[in-house]
C-alpha cells in the first residue's frame, strides 16, 4: 500500500512524503522513497504544478539565476527565454517580455503589483534578489487575473520561504565583482514554531563605474543599494496569515558624459537619482470545509528624485498605491473547479520638485472576474471572463502652452477580457497547450499629459489626452516533450494589438529638441522560443541545454516597432560532480550566448551588430570540519568582447556594454 502526503501553505514550506507500508506479524515497516515533483505555480489561478498547468509558465529559482553570475535581479531574469531587458549601464534594467515592456509588463512581489513610475525607461525595478525564492514568467496577456497593464505578461517574484517548524537558521552571503570592484553583502535569520514563522534579511550592494572592453570606465554608472525584508506568519488548519515588508533604497549615478573622468570611486556624482521604496503586503487565506478565500492587501510608497548639481531635487515624484485582491475558490463540482474575484487599486502621484514630468494625479481601478477549469482523462480546459474600469484624474499646473504645464483631465477606461485554454497529452511524455487570451492597457500619465523634454530621451514629448485603450488578442501554442533524460519544447505566439501607443516625430524643433507626439496604430508581434535539455544515461552528470528565441514587431503600416530584442541562441554545457565528502553538489558550466544582428528597426532607431559571449561557471558545497558553505565562481564575457546590446539606452552615445567580469560568491549557514 502506498500513501502520498503533500502539505502546502502559501508562503510556507511544502512537505512531500511517500511511504510504502507493509504489515507482518502486526509490525509496521515504513520505507521512505524520494519523489521529484514540479514546482507549484503561484502566479496562475489554480496553483497547479507545472505539468498540470494550463499555461506554459517559466519558473526559475533565484539560486539557479545567481549561479549564472548575474550582478542584478533583472540581469538574471533576462537569461530566461523570451525575457530581455532595456538597460542603462549595470544599474538600471527594465524587463521586456516578447518585445513588450514598460507599463505593458506587470511585476509582482510579495503577492502585490509593483508600482514605481514604470512608464520611464530610466526607472528600474527597485527590487533586490535577496529574500526572493524564485521567479515565474507569464509570457502573454494575463489581464484576466491581473487587470490593466498585464497586456504583455507578468513577472511574479515569490518571496523567500519561512524556516521549517521548530528550527532557527542564520546565513550570510558575500559576492565580489571584479569589473565594477563591487560587493554584495546579505545577512538573514529565520525561525519557526509549529504555528508562528518569522524571517528578516538585509542586503547592501555597491559598485563603481563599469568597465568596457579595453579598460575604460563609463563615468557615473556607479550605484549603491540598501535592501531590507522581513516577514511574520501564522497558520493553522483553518487560517493562514502572512505579513511582509520590504524597504529598498537606491542611489544611482546618471551617465551623461560617457567615457570621461576615470575613477574607481563608489560615491555617485551629479546628475543622479535617489529612489526609495516601501512595500507592505498582507496575505490571508481562510480555509472552509470545501472552499477557501484568499485576500491580498498591499501598500507601496515610491519616492523618486533627480538631482542635477546639488542635493536639492529638481524633480521629485511621490507615488502611493493601495491595492487589494480577493479570490474565492468555490466548492468543487465533480471535476470542475472555479474562482470568482475582485481587484482594485487607489493611486496618487504628487510632485514636490521644481520640474514636473507628469502632473499630480489620482488613479482608481476596479475589476471583477470569474474563471473555471474542467479536467477529464488527460485533457484540461479552462476559460474566464473579466471586466475592468480605470479612472484617471489630474490637476492643472502652470500656464497653458508653456513647457511643463498640464491641463486637468478626467478620463475613464473600460474593458472586457476573456481567456480560453486547452491542454492534452498527445502521448505519454508529450503535451500540447493552446491558449487564446485578450489583454488591455489604459494609457499612462506620460502618454496622456506629457509636455516637455523626457529625461534621457532628448526628445520634447507631447501627450495626447484622446488616446484610447490598447486591446490585444494573443494566441499561444506550446508543445512539450519530457522524459527522464530528454526534454524538448517549442512555443509559438501571435499577438495583435489594437490602438498600440507609440511616439512619432512631428518634424518640429523646440529648444534644440525634436518634438514627438504620442499616436496610435494597430500592431502585431509574433515569434517564439524553442529548446531542448539532454542529459544522457548513464552519463547523468552531463547536461546540454540549448534554446533559441525570436520576436518580430510591426505596425499596421508595415514599419517595425521600436525596442524589439534581437534574436538569441543560447547554449549551455554543465557537469555535476562531488569530491569525497568535502565538495558536494559541484558543477562546472560553459555558456555560449549568440545574439544576432538586429536590422528590423523603427524609424528613429539604428541597426545593431550581433555578438557572441562566452561565460564560465563553477561551484558547489564545500565542507571543512564543521564549516559548510556554498561557493560560486563565474567569469562572464571571458574574451572581454566589445559589444553594444540593441536595448541599451547608452547605444545612441556609442557606449559599449560591460566587459569581462569575474564574480566570486560565498554563502554560509551560521
XYZ file of C-alpha atoms in Angstrom:
670
model
C 0.000 0.000 0.000
C 1.380 3.438 -0.981
C 0.499 6.735 0.634
C 1.324 10.162 -0.801
C 1.173 13.125 1.545
C 1.538 16.709 0.324
C 1.082 19.647 2.716
C 1.217 23.216 1.453
C 0.515 26.677 2.846
C 1.143 29.686 0.644
C 4.400 31.262 1.829
C 5.354 28.238 3.931
C 7.464 25.196 3.112
C 5.867 22.332 1.190
C 6.013 18.883 2.766
C 6.126 15.843 0.492
C 6.333 12.282 1.786
C 5.800 8.964 0.066
C 5.550 5.857 2.241
C 5.355 2.160 1.465
C 3.771 0.290 4.361
C 3.791 -3.481 4.825
C 2.318 -5.340 7.726
C 3.880 -8.536 9.023
C 3.123 -10.129 12.389
C 1.445 -6.896 13.481
C 4.709 -4.964 12.931
C 4.674 -1.958 10.606
C 7.706 -1.132 8.456
C 7.963 2.350 6.867
C 10.197 2.973 3.880
C 10.503 6.484 2.507
C 11.165 6.988 -1.227
C 12.049 10.332 -2.776
C 9.756 11.701 -5.470
C 10.532 14.659 -7.709
C 7.591 16.986 -8.323
C 7.269 20.082 -10.485
C 7.106 23.403 -8.711
C 3.687 24.698 -7.712
C 2.948 27.693 -9.966
C 1.664 30.530 -7.765
C 1.103 33.152 -10.470
C -1.754 31.286 -12.195
C -5.319 30.916 -10.964
C -5.454 27.351 -9.650
C -1.839 26.948 -8.406
C -1.240 23.698 -10.270
C 2.147 22.066 -10.602
C 3.859 22.887 -13.895
C 2.951 19.639 -15.672
C -0.748 20.193 -14.868
C -0.796 23.924 -15.541
C -2.895 25.274 -18.393
C -0.347 27.922 -19.374
C 3.336 27.354 -20.002
C 4.944 29.379 -17.207
C 8.708 29.756 -16.962
C 9.901 29.020 -13.423
C 13.450 29.668 -12.188
C 14.850 29.701 -8.668
C 16.956 32.702 -7.693
C 19.729 30.265 -6.756
C 19.775 28.987 -10.351
C 19.914 32.543 -11.699
C 22.692 33.510 -9.278
C 24.766 30.509 -10.376
C 24.932 32.209 -13.780
C 26.891 35.041 -12.179
C 24.442 37.849 -12.839
C 25.011 41.067 -10.882
C 21.382 42.185 -10.563
C 17.922 40.645 -10.443
C 16.959 41.943 -13.897
C 20.159 40.522 -15.430
C 19.149 37.126 -14.088
C 15.606 37.449 -15.432
C 16.972 38.337 -18.872
C 18.567 34.857 -19.122
C 15.090 33.259 -19.273
C 13.963 32.513 -22.868
C 11.540 35.209 -24.056
C 12.724 37.768 -21.469
C 15.124 40.660 -22.204
C 15.992 43.981 -20.604
C 16.199 47.654 -21.528
C 19.338 48.707 -19.669
C 21.129 51.874 -18.624
C 24.579 50.598 -17.762
C 24.618 47.997 -14.993
C 22.377 49.833 -12.526
C 19.026 50.219 -14.301
C 17.153 47.464 -16.120
C 13.568 47.199 -17.382
C 12.028 43.792 -18.190
C 10.948 43.051 -21.767
C 8.684 40.069 -22.477
C 8.414 39.082 -26.136
C 9.034 42.640 -27.279
C 6.729 44.428 -24.816
C 7.977 46.494 -21.879
C 7.216 49.435 -19.572
C 3.577 49.564 -18.476
C 2.790 46.576 -20.702
C 4.541 44.194 -18.269
C 3.371 43.787 -14.679
C 5.798 42.905 -11.899
C 4.502 41.266 -8.713
C 6.461 40.898 -5.475
C 5.122 39.519 -2.178
C 1.786 38.980 -3.971
C 1.471 42.738 -4.695
C 1.778 44.564 -8.025
C 4.801 46.860 -8.095
C 4.028 50.497 -8.922
C 7.101 52.719 -9.297
C 6.601 55.075 -12.246
C 7.412 52.174 -14.587
C 6.409 54.193 -17.672
C 10.003 55.516 -17.923
C 12.846 53.514 -19.463
C 15.222 55.084 -16.932
C 13.133 53.800 -13.992
C 14.464 50.467 -12.691
C 12.629 47.707 -10.842
C 13.648 48.859 -7.356
C 13.892 45.212 -6.260
C 16.823 43.210 -4.918
C 17.144 39.431 -5.335
C 17.981 38.969 -1.635
C 14.969 37.414 0.069
C 13.402 36.215 -3.191
C 12.966 32.461 -3.629
C 12.034 32.136 -7.297
C 10.520 33.903 -10.288
C 7.650 32.925 -12.577
C 7.167 34.440 -16.029
C 3.805 34.543 -17.796
C 4.532 35.339 -21.447
C 1.353 36.787 -22.893
C -1.851 38.544 -21.823
C -2.677 37.988 -18.145
C -5.384 40.631 -17.778
C -7.903 38.005 -16.661
C -6.071 37.654 -13.337
C -4.225 40.963 -13.096
C -6.220 43.659 -14.917
C -4.728 46.635 -16.758
C -1.034 46.641 -17.720
C -0.740 42.829 -17.905
C -1.172 43.086 -21.676
C 2.330 41.767 -22.392
C 2.942 39.443 -19.469
C 3.751 39.148 -15.778
C 6.931 38.702 -13.743
C 5.891 37.107 -10.457
C 8.557 37.082 -7.728
C 7.989 34.536 -4.970
C 9.384 35.640 -1.588
C 11.765 33.566 0.498
C 10.141 30.661 2.326
C 9.992 30.577 6.106
C 12.079 28.068 8.058
C 10.768 24.598 8.811
C 8.847 24.180 12.057
C 10.901 24.315 15.287
C 14.092 25.491 13.620
C 16.393 28.533 13.656
C 18.590 29.455 10.657
C 21.132 32.219 10.154
C 23.020 32.707 6.912
C 25.437 35.190 5.415
C 26.434 35.625 1.798
C 29.076 37.745 0.120
C 29.747 38.460 -3.554
C 32.662 40.258 -5.193
C 32.664 41.673 -8.742
C 35.982 42.356 -10.472
C 34.718 44.682 -13.214
C 32.935 47.214 -11.009
C 35.040 46.485 -7.906
C 31.636 45.819 -6.385
C 30.396 43.850 -3.432
C 27.051 42.464 -2.346
C 26.555 41.500 1.317
C 23.496 39.731 2.688
C 22.576 38.598 6.220
C 19.390 36.743 7.118
C 17.718 34.954 10.026
C 14.696 32.633 10.089
C 12.908 30.887 12.917
C 9.640 28.976 13.213
C 7.480 27.191 15.735
C 4.560 24.934 14.892
C 2.288 27.882 14.048
C 4.389 31.045 14.035
C 7.043 31.978 11.451
C 9.493 34.885 11.295
C 12.307 36.000 8.992
C 14.422 39.073 8.317
C 17.087 39.780 5.704
C 19.264 42.777 4.940
C 21.444 43.437 1.893
C 23.917 46.101 0.794
C 25.123 46.397 -2.792
C 27.762 48.874 -4.031
C 29.556 49.270 -7.370
C 31.986 51.605 -9.106
C 31.644 52.668 -12.756
C 31.569 49.639 -15.018
C 34.483 48.924 -17.329
C 34.103 48.225 -21.042
C 36.411 46.084 -23.178
C 39.779 47.798 -23.350
C 39.743 49.134 -19.795
C 37.838 52.441 -19.924
C 35.119 53.061 -17.338
C 31.741 54.614 -18.189
C 31.572 57.695 -15.997
C 28.927 57.831 -13.248
C 27.400 54.385 -13.793
C 28.169 53.655 -10.132
C 25.413 52.941 -7.634
C 24.607 51.890 -4.064
C 21.618 49.828 -2.956
C 20.258 49.054 0.508
C 17.537 46.445 0.907
C 15.696 45.062 3.945
C 12.967 42.425 4.020
C 11.071 40.939 6.942
C 8.015 38.775 7.416
C 5.881 37.166 10.081
C 3.295 34.444 9.589
C 0.787 32.350 11.450
C -1.083 29.276 10.258
C -3.313 26.521 11.495
C -5.703 24.117 9.809
C -8.322 26.833 9.156
C -6.352 30.034 8.658
C -3.066 31.345 7.263
C -1.849 34.935 7.569
C 1.468 36.415 6.365
C 2.652 39.999 6.697
C 5.767 41.099 4.804
C 7.675 44.374 4.488
C 10.379 45.391 2.004
C 12.443 48.594 2.074
C 14.690 49.377 -0.887
C 16.836 52.476 -1.372
C 18.877 53.247 -4.495
C 21.484 55.936 -5.122
C 22.086 55.892 -8.885
C 24.506 57.866 -10.986
C 23.154 59.103 -14.339
C 25.774 58.626 -17.104
C 25.646 61.811 -19.182
C 29.337 62.324 -20.038
C 30.043 58.868 -21.455
C 33.689 57.897 -21.025
C 35.133 60.895 -19.205
C 36.583 61.130 -15.703
C 38.221 57.811 -14.814
C 37.856 56.807 -11.168
C 37.008 53.783 -9.048
C 35.019 55.849 -6.548
C 31.674 54.433 -5.460
C 30.279 57.829 -4.462
C 27.730 58.941 -7.081
C 28.219 62.261 -8.822
C 25.668 64.691 -10.242
C 23.395 64.195 -12.063
C 21.948 61.291 -10.121
C 18.735 59.624 -8.965
C 17.548 58.743 -5.497
C 14.798 56.127 -5.336
C 13.155 54.900 -2.141
C 10.516 52.137 -1.998
C 8.401 50.810 0.870
C 6.344 47.693 0.121
C 3.909 46.196 2.632
C 1.827 43.113 1.899
C -0.677 41.116 3.918
C -1.901 37.760 2.651
C -4.751 35.917 4.376
C -6.228 32.537 3.445
C -9.403 31.246 5.090
C -9.959 27.504 4.702
C -13.558 26.314 4.759
C -14.847 22.779 4.545
C -14.905 22.631 0.739
C -13.706 26.065 -0.336
C -11.282 28.848 0.563
C -10.970 32.635 0.435
C -7.659 34.291 -0.475
C -7.258 38.017 0.306
C -4.168 40.109 -0.528
C -3.722 43.704 0.617
C -0.767 45.828 -0.447
C 0.663 49.316 0.009
C 3.590 50.798 -1.925
C 5.271 54.142 -1.349
C 7.660 55.161 -4.141
C 9.762 58.334 -3.831
C 11.737 59.187 -6.985
C 14.071 62.189 -7.004
C 16.513 63.530 -9.587
C 19.413 65.840 -8.711
C 21.196 67.963 -11.311
C 24.031 69.708 -9.450
C 23.109 69.786 -5.750
C 21.274 67.866 -3.034
C 18.103 69.807 -3.862
C 15.900 67.630 -6.082
C 14.763 69.381 -9.254
C 12.337 66.523 -9.908
C 10.624 64.648 -7.082
C 7.573 62.433 -7.508
C 5.893 60.537 -4.699
C 3.650 57.697 -5.789
C 1.444 56.000 -3.183
C -0.540 52.908 -4.111
C -3.030 50.815 -2.158
C -4.292 47.669 -3.844
C -6.467 44.720 -2.915
C -7.178 41.332 -4.437
C -9.761 38.820 -3.188
C -10.336 35.388 -4.746
C -12.948 32.877 -3.616
C -12.316 29.260 -4.621
C -15.797 27.764 -4.881
C -16.545 24.169 -3.829
C -15.621 21.615 -6.475
C -18.380 20.214 -8.627
C -17.047 16.854 -9.670
C -14.078 17.603 -11.920
C -14.943 21.286 -12.263
C -13.136 23.977 -10.240
C -13.981 27.681 -10.308
C -12.860 31.009 -8.862
C -14.525 34.390 -8.615
C -12.687 37.501 -7.539
C -12.381 41.261 -7.322
C -9.356 43.540 -7.621
C -8.795 47.228 -7.142
C -6.245 49.976 -6.756
C -6.120 53.542 -5.498
C -3.051 55.527 -6.513
C -1.936 59.118 -6.021
C 1.004 60.883 -7.652
C 2.308 64.182 -6.253
C 5.164 66.453 -7.345
C 7.482 68.198 -4.891
C 10.322 69.428 -7.134
C 10.581 72.489 -9.346
C 10.333 70.405 -12.547
C 7.252 68.402 -13.478
C 7.455 65.288 -15.633
C 3.839 64.248 -15.124
C 1.079 66.103 -13.228
C -0.407 65.407 -9.820
C -2.957 62.679 -10.405
C -5.279 60.091 -8.868
C -5.916 56.695 -10.440
C -8.641 54.256 -9.376
C -9.007 50.707 -10.703
C -11.780 48.207 -10.126
C -12.300 44.822 -11.731
C -14.113 41.556 -11.188
C -13.631 38.182 -12.850
C -14.588 34.534 -12.922
C -12.673 31.534 -14.227
C -13.212 27.781 -14.276
C -11.257 24.651 -15.137
C -12.537 21.187 -16.115
C -10.393 18.049 -16.290
C -11.173 14.695 -17.847
C -8.720 11.886 -18.564
C -5.598 13.641 -19.919
C -7.488 16.746 -21.035
C -7.946 20.106 -19.341
C -9.976 23.095 -20.470
C -10.007 26.488 -18.751
C -11.997 29.646 -19.510
C -12.561 33.000 -17.864
C -14.174 36.428 -18.244
C -13.352 39.788 -16.670
C -14.490 43.445 -16.604
C -12.312 46.403 -15.574
C -12.668 50.141 -15.132
C -9.813 52.622 -14.716
C -10.377 56.288 -13.886
C -7.566 58.857 -14.147
C -7.959 62.448 -12.980
C -5.176 65.044 -12.968
C -4.603 68.534 -11.578
C -3.831 71.507 -13.830
C -0.387 73.050 -13.477
C 1.396 76.067 -14.961
C 0.373 78.377 -17.785
C -1.318 76.583 -20.669
C 1.066 76.187 -23.609
C 4.269 76.618 -21.606
C 6.739 73.771 -21.169
C 5.920 71.778 -18.047
C 2.296 72.904 -17.971
C -0.611 70.481 -17.760
C -4.317 70.876 -18.232
C -6.651 68.948 -15.964
C -8.155 65.766 -17.392
C -10.695 63.247 -16.093
C -10.720 60.049 -18.151
C -12.408 56.677 -17.705
C -11.428 53.465 -19.497
C -13.466 50.235 -19.578
C -12.513 46.822 -20.903
C -13.930 43.292 -21.140
C -11.395 40.459 -21.443
C -11.569 36.700 -21.804
C -9.305 33.687 -21.997
C -9.702 30.125 -23.250
C -7.128 27.355 -22.931
C -6.862 23.656 -23.715
C -4.199 21.137 -22.640
C -3.910 17.494 -23.580
C -1.351 14.693 -23.574
C -0.703 13.584 -27.163
C 1.411 10.705 -25.863
C 2.855 9.511 -22.562
C 5.535 12.214 -22.347
C 4.215 14.652 -24.948
C 1.827 17.502 -24.034
C 0.106 20.208 -26.064
C -1.151 23.565 -24.772
C -3.241 26.015 -26.786
C -4.290 29.345 -25.273
C -6.186 32.329 -26.650
C -6.427 35.365 -24.377
C -7.136 39.064 -24.584
C -5.497 41.841 -22.592
C -5.691 45.588 -22.244
C -3.736 48.603 -21.075
C -5.130 52.023 -20.309
C -2.881 54.941 -21.420
C -0.474 56.049 -18.691
C 0.002 59.571 -17.386
C 3.045 60.299 -19.552
C 1.194 59.296 -22.720
C -1.864 61.364 -21.808
C -0.244 64.504 -20.426
C 3.486 64.888 -21.344
C 4.626 68.405 -22.198
C 8.399 68.735 -22.086
C 11.754 67.021 -22.522
C 11.627 63.495 -21.124
C 14.761 62.628 -19.118
C 17.206 60.533 -21.115
C 15.307 60.729 -24.422
C 16.480 64.120 -25.708
C 13.002 64.499 -27.159
C 10.290 67.032 -26.465
C 7.263 64.796 -25.901
C 3.662 65.970 -26.174
C 0.931 63.795 -24.667
C -2.456 63.049 -26.175
C -5.488 63.131 -23.820
C -7.622 61.475 -26.529
C -5.718 58.189 -26.557
C -7.792 55.008 -26.459
C -7.201 51.803 -24.520
C -4.753 49.337 -26.009
C -6.512 45.996 -26.575
C -4.848 42.801 -27.716
C -5.568 39.167 -28.510
C -2.750 36.638 -28.363
C -2.666 33.009 -29.434
C -0.068 30.730 -27.826
C 0.878 27.203 -28.826
C 3.180 25.094 -26.644
C 4.411 21.604 -27.453
C 6.492 19.897 -24.765
C 8.186 16.512 -24.512
C 9.642 15.490 -21.155
C 11.240 12.161 -20.246
C 13.901 11.114 -17.750
C 16.846 12.083 -19.948
C 15.480 14.296 -22.693
C 13.284 17.401 -22.708
C 12.121 19.424 -25.689
C 9.814 22.415 -26.053
C 8.576 24.745 -28.756
C 6.493 27.858 -28.084
C 4.863 29.957 -30.783
C 2.746 33.097 -30.416
C 0.901 35.691 -32.462
C -0.121 38.913 -30.730
C -2.394 41.505 -32.376
C -2.707 44.861 -30.585
C -5.352 47.444 -31.426
C -4.518 51.106 -30.725
C -0.850 50.475 -29.915
C 0.594 53.673 -28.412
C 3.991 54.981 -29.521
C 5.855 58.244 -30.153
C 6.301 59.712 -33.633
C 8.393 62.737 -34.732
C 6.439 65.791 -35.912
C 9.350 67.500 -37.667
C 9.218 70.486 -35.297
C 12.061 71.605 -33.001
C 11.692 73.132 -29.506
C 14.823 74.266 -27.631
C 17.051 72.164 -29.929
C 14.982 69.033 -29.184
C 12.942 67.191 -31.803
C 9.218 67.157 -30.980
C 7.463 63.785 -30.676
C 3.720 63.196 -30.396
C 2.000 60.179 -28.868
C -0.114 58.484 -31.530
C -1.830 55.109 -32.035
C -1.797 52.420 -34.677
C -2.640 48.739 -34.770
C 0.379 46.468 -34.338
C 1.358 42.815 -34.364
C 4.097 40.790 -32.707
C 4.946 37.184 -33.477
C 7.700 34.686 -32.755
C 8.517 32.138 -30.093
C 11.085 30.013 -28.319
C 12.453 26.534 -28.977
C 14.838 24.468 -26.885
C 15.986 21.135 -25.529
C 17.683 19.677 -22.453
C 19.659 16.453 -22.861
C 21.328 14.506 -20.020
C 22.109 11.041 -21.393
C 22.089 7.796 -19.427
C 24.411 6.574 -17.964
C 26.163 9.981 -18.089
C 23.591 11.536 -15.752
C 26.213 14.055 -14.595
C 26.299 15.685 -18.054
C 23.715 18.237 -19.186
C 23.381 20.041 -22.500
C 20.783 22.786 -22.903
C 20.100 24.945 -25.925
C 17.370 27.477 -26.712
C 16.559 29.953 -29.466
C 14.195 32.915 -29.159
C 12.833 35.328 -31.737
C 10.262 38.109 -31.907
C 9.192 40.470 -34.681
C 7.064 43.562 -34.095
C 5.350 45.588 -36.812
C 2.897 48.444 -37.067
C -0.140 48.218 -39.321
C 1.658 50.250 -41.992
C 4.441 47.658 -42.152
C 7.072 49.666 -40.252
C 8.856 47.931 -37.395
C 8.125 48.624 -33.743
C 10.914 50.088 -31.574
C 12.744 48.323 -28.742
C 12.336 44.794 -30.103
C 15.113 42.485 -28.829
C 17.392 40.764 -31.326
C 17.196 37.019 -31.905
C 19.266 34.990 -29.453
C 20.711 31.454 -29.430
C 21.861 30.221 -26.024
C 23.931 27.067 -25.369
C 24.937 25.636 -22.008
C 27.036 22.575 -21.119
C 27.020 21.662 -17.427
C 28.630 18.856 -15.468
C 27.690 17.812 -11.928
C 30.068 16.022 -9.548
C 31.237 15.515 -5.971
C 34.715 15.096 -4.458
C 34.609 12.776 -1.444
C 32.717 14.381 1.435
C 34.305 17.840 1.332
C 32.867 19.036 -2.013
C 29.264 18.170 -2.841
C 26.650 19.392 -5.328
C 29.540 20.509 -7.518
C 29.029 21.876 -11.016
C 31.056 23.328 -13.862
C 29.396 25.078 -16.795
C 30.247 26.685 -20.116
C 27.726 29.063 -21.646
C 27.837 30.422 -25.207
C 25.245 33.100 -25.952
C 24.909 34.366 -29.521
C 22.871 37.498 -30.218
C 22.165 38.107 -33.903
C 22.106 41.335 -35.914
C 19.039 43.474 -35.303
C 18.197 45.012 -38.666
C 14.431 45.313 -38.105
C 14.378 48.764 -36.524
C 11.901 51.625 -36.255
C 12.368 54.996 -37.934
C 14.414 56.594 -35.144
C 16.470 53.533 -34.179
C 19.756 52.344 -35.646
C 20.704 48.797 -36.569
C 22.782 46.749 -34.121
C 25.528 44.243 -34.892
C 25.382 40.775 -33.399
C 27.885 39.308 -30.945
C 28.777 36.107 -29.089
C 29.621 35.986 -25.384
C 31.301 33.105 -23.564
C 30.658 32.637 -19.835
C 32.073 30.128 -17.356
C 30.683 28.901 -14.053
C 31.944 26.689 -11.223
C 30.606 25.960 -7.757
C 29.395 23.590 -5.099
C 29.015 22.954 -1.371
C 32.326 22.939 0.498
C 32.850 21.305 3.899
C 35.877 21.943 6.123
C 35.364 20.342 9.525
C 32.187 21.842 10.937
C 32.227 24.735 8.435
C 29.946 24.361 5.409
C 29.488 26.990 2.716
C 28.317 27.334 -0.897
C 30.840 28.548 -3.443
C 30.122 30.127 -6.843
C 32.780 31.383 -9.232
C 31.789 32.893 -12.579
C 33.640 34.558 -15.417
C 31.279 36.446 -17.712
C 32.343 37.699 -21.133
C 35.521 35.626 -20.862
C 37.065 37.051 -24.054
C 36.338 40.654 -22.995
C 34.220 41.109 -26.122
C 33.288 44.673 -27.055
C 29.601 44.854 -27.923
C 26.514 47.054 -27.693
C 23.144 45.487 -26.892
C 20.258 46.688 -29.051
C 18.172 47.592 -25.989
C 20.940 49.531 -24.239
C 19.937 53.165 -23.624
C 23.627 54.095 -23.931
C 23.688 52.807 -27.515
C 22.906 56.227 -29.021
C 26.145 57.538 -27.469
C 28.138 54.607 -28.846
C 28.924 53.284 -25.354
C 29.611 49.556 -25.095
C 28.192 47.147 -22.540
C 30.196 45.713 -19.653
C 33.448 43.872 -20.395
C 34.908 40.844 -18.631
C 33.555 40.365 -15.105
C 34.713 37.816 -12.525
C 32.204 37.109 -9.747
C 33.006 35.219 -6.547
C 30.089 34.279 -4.301
C 30.139 32.665 -0.846
C 27.166 31.645 1.268
C 27.489 30.483 4.898
C 24.862 28.911 7.146
C 25.875 30.111 10.594
